[in-house]
XYZ file of N, CA and C in Angstrom:
240
model
N -2.167 14.579 13.213
C -2.546 14.785 11.921
C -1.955 13.719 10.986
N -2.636 13.128 10.044
C -2.197 12.018 9.232
C -1.277 12.540 8.223
N -0.184 11.820 8.023
C 0.850 12.065 7.038
C 0.368 11.454 5.663
N 0.823 12.091 4.614
C 0.619 11.540 3.323
C 1.935 11.257 2.580
N 1.918 10.414 1.592
C 3.026 10.266 0.755
C 2.499 10.139 -0.694
N 3.208 10.648 -1.617
C 2.807 10.717 -3.124
C 3.724 9.662 -3.772
N 3.193 8.809 -4.505
C 3.922 7.808 -5.345
C 3.439 7.911 -6.772
N 4.404 8.064 -7.713
C 4.155 8.098 -9.123
C 4.335 6.774 -9.679
N 3.167 6.245 -10.315
C 3.204 4.948 -10.977
C 4.067 5.098 -12.218
N 4.381 3.986 -12.800
C 5.265 3.989 -14.013
C 4.508 4.567 -15.216
N 3.143 4.592 -15.144
C 2.357 5.156 -16.253
C 2.193 6.687 -16.063
N 2.769 7.272 -14.965
C 2.728 8.714 -14.786
C 1.686 9.144 -13.788
N 0.769 8.261 -13.501
C -0.260 8.606 -12.616
C 0.218 8.821 -11.101
N -0.106 9.871 -10.460
C 0.299 10.107 -9.064
C -0.823 9.601 -8.159
N -0.386 8.830 -7.148
C -1.293 8.260 -6.145
C -0.893 8.915 -4.747
N -1.810 9.448 -4.051
C -1.593 10.011 -2.674
C -1.990 8.909 -1.737
N -1.050 8.570 -0.838
C -1.300 7.486 0.176
C -1.337 8.197 1.498
N -2.480 7.950 2.229
C -2.701 8.570 3.488
C -2.241 7.566 4.637
N -1.596 8.058 5.630
C -1.238 7.257 6.794
C -2.390 6.500 7.274
N -2.248 5.132 7.346
C -3.507 4.280 7.769
C -3.816 4.526 9.183
N -5.129 4.255 9.420
C -5.627 4.270 10.803
C -5.484 2.917 11.373
N -5.577 2.778 12.658
C -5.542 1.415 13.348
C -6.726 0.640 12.776
N -7.897 1.166 12.550
C -9.011 0.479 12.003
C -8.683 -0.106 10.561
N -8.026 0.622 9.683
C -7.706 0.197 8.434
C -6.725 -0.996 8.479
N -5.722 -0.883 9.418
C -4.709 -1.970 9.598
C -5.364 -3.224 10.143
N -6.305 -3.072 11.117
C -7.029 -4.269 11.573
C -7.850 -4.932 10.485
N -8.521 -4.069 9.704
C -9.340 -4.526 8.564
C -8.480 -5.335 7.571
N -7.398 -4.881 7.259
C -6.448 -5.476 6.269
C -6.003 -6.803 6.827
N -5.649 -6.838 8.173
C -5.168 -8.132 8.774
C -6.259 -9.129 8.990
N -7.503 -8.686 9.009
C -8.595 -9.545 9.085
C -8.926 -10.331 7.701
N -8.623 -9.577 6.667
C -8.832 -10.142 5.353
C -7.815 -11.229 4.983
N -6.634 -11.166 5.524
C -5.560 -12.094 5.290
C -4.536 -12.121 6.355
N -3.857 -13.223 6.449
C -2.734 -13.343 7.417
C -1.338 -13.257 6.746
N -1.398 -13.129 5.398
C -0.157 -13.106 4.610
C 0.248 -11.584 4.451
N 1.588 -11.275 4.730
C 1.968 -9.902 4.673
C 1.711 -9.303 3.361
N 1.943 -9.975 2.277
C 1.741 -9.458 0.956
C 0.282 -9.035 0.757
N -0.605 -9.919 1.153
C -2.036 -9.461 0.972
C -2.549 -8.331 1.912
N -1.894 -8.359 3.102
C -2.211 -7.302 4.028
C -1.713 -5.993 3.403
N -0.554 -5.939 2.868
C -0.039 -4.724 2.203
C -0.901 -4.296 1.120
N -1.378 -5.221 0.284
C -2.184 -4.860 -0.864
C -3.548 -4.224 -0.338
N -4.161 -4.885 0.564
C -5.466 -4.288 1.090
C -5.326 -2.990 1.801
N -4.191 -2.851 2.533
C -4.033 -1.573 3.123
C -3.684 -0.534 2.150
N -2.944 -0.788 1.009
C -2.637 0.155 0.039
C -3.944 0.641 -0.639
N -4.858 -0.260 -0.794
C -6.174 0.146 -1.427
C -6.859 1.247 -0.546
N -6.893 0.921 0.804
C -7.464 1.793 1.739
C -6.730 3.129 1.892
N -5.414 3.029 1.877
C -4.598 4.276 1.994
C -4.697 5.151 0.867
N -4.985 4.619 -0.349
C -5.165 5.427 -1.641
C -6.581 5.954 -1.810
N -7.495 5.695 -0.871
C -8.891 6.042 -0.937
C -9.504 5.489 -2.185
N -9.060 4.250 -2.606
C -9.582 3.634 -3.777
C -8.960 3.928 -5.053
N -7.975 4.795 -5.137
C -7.214 5.149 -6.312
C -6.415 3.889 -6.790
N -6.029 3.087 -5.925
C -5.336 1.766 -6.231
C -6.460 0.730 -6.074
N -6.476 -0.218 -6.963
C -7.377 -1.386 -6.800
C -6.506 -2.684 -6.780
N -7.093 -3.750 -6.370
C -6.342 -5.050 -6.359
C -5.922 -5.355 -7.737
N -6.730 -5.083 -8.838
C -6.322 -5.304 -10.206
C -5.087 -4.524 -10.546
N -5.026 -3.191 -10.306
C -3.936 -2.395 -10.572
C -2.745 -2.881 -9.850
N -2.785 -3.157 -8.582
C -1.583 -3.707 -7.802
C -1.159 -4.954 -8.385
N -2.003 -5.913 -8.698
C -1.602 -7.178 -9.161
C -0.953 -7.125 -10.603
N -1.172 -6.000 -11.296
C -0.642 -5.843 -12.666
C 0.727 -5.109 -12.549
N 1.094 -4.625 -11.411
C 2.398 -3.957 -11.158
C 3.506 -5.008 -11.324
N 4.646 -4.511 -11.823
C 5.837 -5.279 -11.794
C 6.301 -5.383 -10.436
N 7.157 -6.379 -10.104
C 7.657 -6.559 -8.753
C 8.468 -5.339 -8.417
N 9.223 -4.839 -9.336
C 10.132 -3.611 -9.028
C 9.234 -2.472 -8.558
N 8.166 -2.153 -9.393
C 7.216 -1.125 -9.022
C 6.598 -1.326 -7.663
N 6.139 -2.520 -7.409
C 5.449 -2.792 -6.171
C 6.426 -2.609 -5.020
N 7.592 -3.066 -5.182
C 8.604 -2.909 -4.070
C 8.970 -1.395 -3.854
N 8.972 -0.655 -4.901
C 9.164 0.783 -4.733
C 8.066 1.413 -4.027
N 6.833 1.052 -4.370
C 5.643 1.524 -3.652
C 5.644 1.139 -2.152
N 5.991 -0.053 -1.798
C 6.108 -0.544 -0.471
C 7.177 0.246 0.271
N 8.325 0.497 -0.393
C 9.413 1.295 0.202
C 8.969 2.644 0.615
N 8.047 3.198 -0.170
C 7.504 4.638 0.113
C 6.741 4.659 1.345
N 6.039 3.463 1.677
C 5.215 3.492 2.887
C 5.451 2.456 3.941
N 6.659 1.834 3.762
C 6.979 0.716 4.716
C 6.831 1.117 6.180
N 7.193 2.371 6.553
C 7.117 2.689 7.984
C 5.730 2.758 8.408
N 4.715 2.940 7.431
C 3.334 2.916 7.835
C 2.777 1.435 8.031
N 3.480 0.455 7.412
C 2.977 -0.929 7.470
C 3.410 -1.660 8.656
N 4.568 -1.340 9.231
C 5.022 -2.088 10.439
C 5.785 -3.256 10.170
N 6.213 -3.522 8.860
C 6.999 -4.649 8.519
C 7.869 -4.151 7.283
N 8.971 -4.864 7.105
C 9.835 -4.435 5.987
C 9.915 -5.699 4.943
N 9.119 -5.533 3.850
C 9.053 -6.684 2.933
C 10.376 -6.792 2.182
N 10.921 -7.905 2.069
C 12.324 -8.121 1.383
C 12.051 -8.603 0.039
């Protein structure tokens, strides 16, 4: 059964992130070789589209890092 995590954006909107499938991870890795872009693409998939590239790119670094901390064990790497 897939695990989910809830993250609250600084604007108060709650985003539910579902544990990614192998297919989603492979898809994100095919789109880019850079870990940052892989994470962005995976987050979009994990949120069922509640997050978009535009929303992610407008996040502060602090908010993005907090989001990644919430799901880092799903990603397979630890962004510093």
